[in-house]
Short mmCIF file of C-alpha atoms and ligand atoms in Angstrom, two decimals:
data_model
loop_
_atom_site.label_atom_id
_atom_site.label_comp_id
_atom_site.label_asym_id
_atom_site.label_seq_id
_atom_site.Cartn_x
_atom_site.Cartn_y
_atom_site.Cartn_z
CA MET A 1 -22.26 -64.26 53.64
CA LYS A 2 -23.39 -63.35 57.15
CA PRO A 3 -27.13 -63.33 57.71
CA GLU A 4 -28.80 -59.89 58.03
CA ILE A 5 -28.92 -58.70 61.60
CA GLY A 6 -32.61 -58.69 62.47
CA LEU A 7 -34.53 -55.54 63.28
CA ARG A 8 -37.92 -56.61 64.55
CA GLU A 9 -36.40 -59.85 65.82
CA ASP A 10 -34.41 -57.79 68.35
CA VAL A 11 -37.51 -56.08 69.72
CA GLU A 12 -39.03 -57.45 72.92
CA ARG A 13 -42.20 -55.39 72.73
CA VAL A 14 -43.80 -52.52 70.88
CA LEU A 15 -44.40 -49.62 73.24
CA ILE A 16 -46.07 -47.18 70.87
CA ASP A 17 -47.56 -48.35 67.64
CA GLU A 18 -47.18 -46.44 64.34
CA LYS A 19 -50.90 -45.63 64.11
CA VAL A 20 -50.98 -44.27 67.65
CA ILE A 21 -47.96 -42.04 66.90
CA GLU A 22 -49.63 -40.69 63.75
CA LYS A 23 -52.80 -39.78 65.61
CA ARG A 24 -50.87 -38.05 68.35
CA LEU A 25 -48.84 -36.05 65.81
CA ASP A 26 -52.07 -34.73 64.28
CA ALA A 27 -53.03 -33.30 67.68
CA MET A 28 -49.54 -31.96 68.44
CA ALA A 29 -49.29 -30.17 65.09
CA GLU A 30 -52.68 -28.58 65.63
CA GLU A 31 -51.69 -27.43 69.13
CA ILE A 32 -48.40 -25.95 67.90
CA ASP A 33 -50.09 -24.15 65.02
CA ARG A 34 -52.73 -22.75 67.37
CA GLU A 35 -50.32 -21.60 70.08
CA PHE A 36 -47.44 -20.13 68.08
CA PRO A 37 -47.59 -16.44 67.26
CA PRO A 38 -48.56 -15.75 63.65
CA GLY A 39 -45.84 -15.83 61.02
CA PRO A 40 -43.14 -18.21 59.93
CA ILE A 41 -41.59 -20.50 62.54
CA VAL A 42 -37.96 -21.55 62.67
CA ALA A 43 -37.98 -25.27 63.41
CA ILE A 44 -34.69 -26.70 64.62
CA VAL A 45 -34.37 -30.46 64.37
CA LEU A 46 -31.79 -32.21 66.55
CA LEU A 47 -29.97 -34.87 64.60
CA LYS A 48 -29.98 -37.62 64.33
CA GLY A 49 -32.69 -38.80 66.71
CA ALA A 50 -35.43 -36.31 65.84
CA PHE A 51 -35.37 -36.66 62.06
CA VAL A 52 -38.27 -39.11 61.77
CA PHE A 53 -40.46 -37.35 64.35
CA ALA A 54 -39.72 -33.93 62.83
CA ALA A 55 -40.44 -35.06 59.27
CA ASP A 56 -43.83 -36.40 60.27
CA LEU A 57 -44.73 -33.55 62.64
CA LEU A 58 -43.61 -30.60 60.50
CA ARG A 59 -45.49 -31.84 57.43
CA ARG A 60 -48.65 -31.50 59.49
CA ILE A 61 -48.07 -27.80 60.34
CA PRO A 62 -49.81 -25.70 57.67
CA ARG A 63 -47.73 -22.51 57.75
CA PRO A 64 -44.35 -21.32 56.45
CA LEU A 65 -41.47 -23.06 58.24
CA ASP A 66 -37.75 -22.41 58.10
CA ILE A 67 -36.34 -25.83 58.89
CA GLU A 68 -32.82 -26.12 60.25
CA CYS A 69 -30.92 -29.09 61.64
CA LEU A 70 -28.38 -29.23 64.43
CA ASN A 71 -26.11 -32.16 65.00
CA VAL A 72 -25.57 -32.82 68.69
CA ALA A 73 -24.49 -35.90 70.61
CA SER A 74 -25.00 -36.84 74.23
CA TYR A 75 -25.26 -40.62 74.37
CA HIS A 76 -22.28 -41.48 72.17
CA GLY A 77 -23.91 -44.72 71.12
CA GLY A 78 -24.77 -46.53 74.34
CA MET A 79 -27.66 -46.69 76.78
CA GLU A 80 -26.50 -44.02 79.26
CA SER A 81 -26.21 -40.27 78.84
CA SER A 82 -22.54 -39.24 78.76
CA GLY A 83 -23.31 -36.11 80.76
CA THR A 84 -21.92 -33.76 78.14
CA VAL A 85 -23.61 -32.32 75.07
CA LYS A 86 -21.36 -31.96 72.03
CA PHE A 87 -22.23 -29.49 69.27
CA LEU A 88 -21.00 -31.09 66.07
CA ASP A 89 -21.76 -28.20 63.68
CA HIS A 90 -19.44 -25.29 62.98
CA ALA A 91 -22.20 -22.70 63.11
CA LEU A 92 -25.67 -22.32 64.58
CA PRO A 93 -28.63 -21.30 62.42
CA ASP A 94 -29.54 -17.61 62.43
CA VAL A 95 -32.37 -17.28 64.94
CA LYS A 96 -32.03 -13.62 65.88
CA GLY A 97 -35.44 -12.11 66.62
CA ARG A 98 -37.26 -15.35 65.83
CA HIS A 99 -39.51 -17.79 67.66
CA VAL A 100 -37.91 -21.22 67.58
CA LEU A 101 -39.54 -24.63 67.74
CA LEU A 102 -36.78 -26.94 68.97
CA LEU A 103 -37.46 -30.62 68.32
CA ASP A 104 -35.79 -33.65 69.86
CA ASP A 105 -36.72 -37.31 69.93
CA ILE A 106 -36.76 -37.78 73.69
CA LEU A 107 -36.39 -35.84 76.91
CA ASP A 108 -34.24 -37.91 79.24
CA THR A 109 -31.78 -36.15 81.57
CA GLY A 110 -32.76 -32.84 79.98
CA ARG A 111 -29.15 -31.86 79.29
CA THR A 112 -29.53 -31.76 75.52
CA LEU A 113 -32.61 -29.52 75.40
CA LYS A 114 -31.20 -27.26 78.11
CA ALA A 115 -27.80 -26.88 76.41
CA VAL A 116 -29.28 -26.20 72.97
CA ALA A 117 -32.03 -23.87 74.23
CA ASP A 118 -29.44 -21.86 76.18
CA ARG A 119 -27.21 -21.55 73.10
CA LEU A 120 -30.12 -20.43 70.94
CA MET A 121 -31.11 -17.79 73.49
CA GLU A 122 -27.52 -16.54 73.44
CA GLU A 123 -27.88 -16.24 69.66
CA GLY A 124 -30.71 -13.77 70.25
CA CYS A 125 -33.90 -15.65 69.49
CA ILE A 126 -37.11 -14.36 71.11
CA ALA A 127 -38.12 -17.67 72.65
CA VAL A 128 -37.38 -21.36 72.38
CA HIS A 129 -40.45 -23.60 72.42
CA THR A 130 -39.52 -27.25 72.80
CA GLY A 131 -41.19 -30.35 71.41
CA VAL A 132 -40.31 -34.00 71.96
CA LEU A 133 -41.89 -37.22 70.82
CA LEU A 134 -41.18 -38.88 74.16
CA ALA A 135 -40.49 -37.75 77.72
CA LYS A 136 -39.15 -40.17 80.30
CA ASP A 137 -40.83 -40.06 83.68
CA LYS A 138 -37.79 -39.46 85.91
CA VAL A 139 -35.92 -36.87 87.93
CA ARG A 140 -33.89 -34.86 85.40
CA ALA A 141 -30.32 -33.62 85.73
CA GLU A 142 -31.49 -30.27 84.37
CA ASP A 143 -34.62 -28.42 85.37
CA VAL A 144 -36.19 -28.41 81.93
CA GLN A 145 -39.58 -29.26 80.52
CA ALA A 146 -40.83 -29.70 76.98
CA ASP A 147 -43.70 -27.48 75.87
CA TYR A 148 -45.05 -30.18 73.56
CA VAL A 149 -44.77 -33.86 74.50
CA GLY A 150 -46.01 -36.70 72.34
CA PHE A 151 -45.95 -39.44 74.97
CA GLU A 152 -44.80 -39.83 78.57
CA ILE A 153 -42.98 -43.13 79.02
CA GLY A 154 -41.32 -44.96 81.90
CA ASP A 155 -37.59 -44.69 82.57
CA GLU A 156 -36.51 -47.40 80.16
CA PHE A 157 -34.37 -47.48 77.04
CA VAL A 158 -36.37 -47.37 73.81
CA VAL A 159 -35.55 -47.51 70.12
CA GLY A 160 -37.30 -46.89 66.82
CA TYR A 161 -38.97 -43.98 65.07
CA GLY A 162 -35.60 -42.18 64.98
CA LEU A 163 -34.18 -43.43 68.28
CA ASP A 164 -31.14 -45.64 68.12
CA TYR A 165 -29.07 -48.13 70.01
CA LYS A 166 -25.46 -47.95 68.74
CA GLY A 167 -26.68 -46.26 65.58
CA ARG A 168 -29.28 -48.92 64.72
CA TYR A 169 -33.07 -49.29 64.84
CA ARG A 170 -33.86 -45.69 63.85
CA ASN A 171 -35.89 -46.97 60.89
CA LEU A 172 -38.31 -49.05 62.94
CA PRO A 173 -41.74 -47.47 62.34
CA PHE A 174 -42.76 -47.83 66.01
CA VAL A 175 -41.20 -47.15 69.43
CA GLY A 176 -40.15 -50.36 71.13
CA VAL A 177 -37.99 -51.97 73.77
CA LEU A 178 -35.08 -54.23 72.83
CA LYS A 179 -34.60 -57.74 74.12
CA GLY A 180 -32.28 -57.74 77.13
P1 IMP B 201 -30.90 -36.02 77.46
O1 IMP B 201 -29.88 -34.98 77.08
O2 IMP B 201 -30.38 -36.93 78.53
O3 IMP B 201 -32.26 -35.48 77.75
O4 IMP B 201 -30.99 -37.04 76.28
C1 IMP B 201 -31.48 -36.74 75.07
C2 IMP B 201 -30.81 -37.60 74.03
O5 IMP B 201 -30.39 -38.87 74.53
C3 IMP B 201 -31.81 -37.90 72.97
O6 IMP B 201 -31.68 -36.96 71.94
C4 IMP B 201 -31.46 -39.29 72.52
O7 IMP B 201 -30.58 -39.24 71.43
C5 IMP B 201 -30.76 -39.93 73.67
N1 IMP B 201 -31.65 -40.86 74.41
C6 IMP B 201 -32.17 -40.68 75.65
N2 IMP B 201 -32.93 -41.71 76.01
C7 IMP B 201 -32.90 -42.58 74.98
C8 IMP B 201 -33.52 -43.86 74.75
O8 IMP B 201 -34.28 -44.42 75.56
N3 IMP B 201 -33.23 -44.45 73.56
C9 IMP B 201 -32.44 -43.88 72.63
N4 IMP B 201 -31.84 -42.69 72.79
C10 IMP B 201 -32.07 -42.04 73.96
MG1 MG B 202 -29.13 -41.18 70.16
#
């Protein structure tokens, strides 16, 4: 039998520790709850990357939430954005007349958030408020910002806490950088 492919063994360094993430999510949830208009929020979670972040963030928001997921792909497994955003679902959630909290794992080129936010606006939502765990400090392909950012990081490839490399490492409890 082949030995298990290591998880932590492949990590060069931890960039953001689990405890630090948890503390930051407390503050983000409080900020979102304070700034959103009263009433239920539609939270849209971009799969797969945002599932860990969203699970931990949304459980900290003490108000009714309608939670929807959207499956989109832009990296297609590697370390570079493909430049196109693919919608993998047949239908979009019903957001007509609603405020949306759109959650993704990381803001990189900005193409994903821009493409999804535009589609949701076309579907007739009132506003799209965006939240990401991480935002890379770089010039973006699309002029887009996130309303709620967990951490600003350098322009390097990271994994863990939902983020993958070729489908792996999403279950690391921290954000880290792989060995080269
Ligand atoms: P954008 O459309 O270029 O902003 O990229 C957003 C998507 O690319 C995210 O949802 C991630 O899935 C993926 N991505 C961007 N940077 C990284 C990274 O450093 N590690 C893992 N995935 C990344
Ligand atoms: Mg990915």
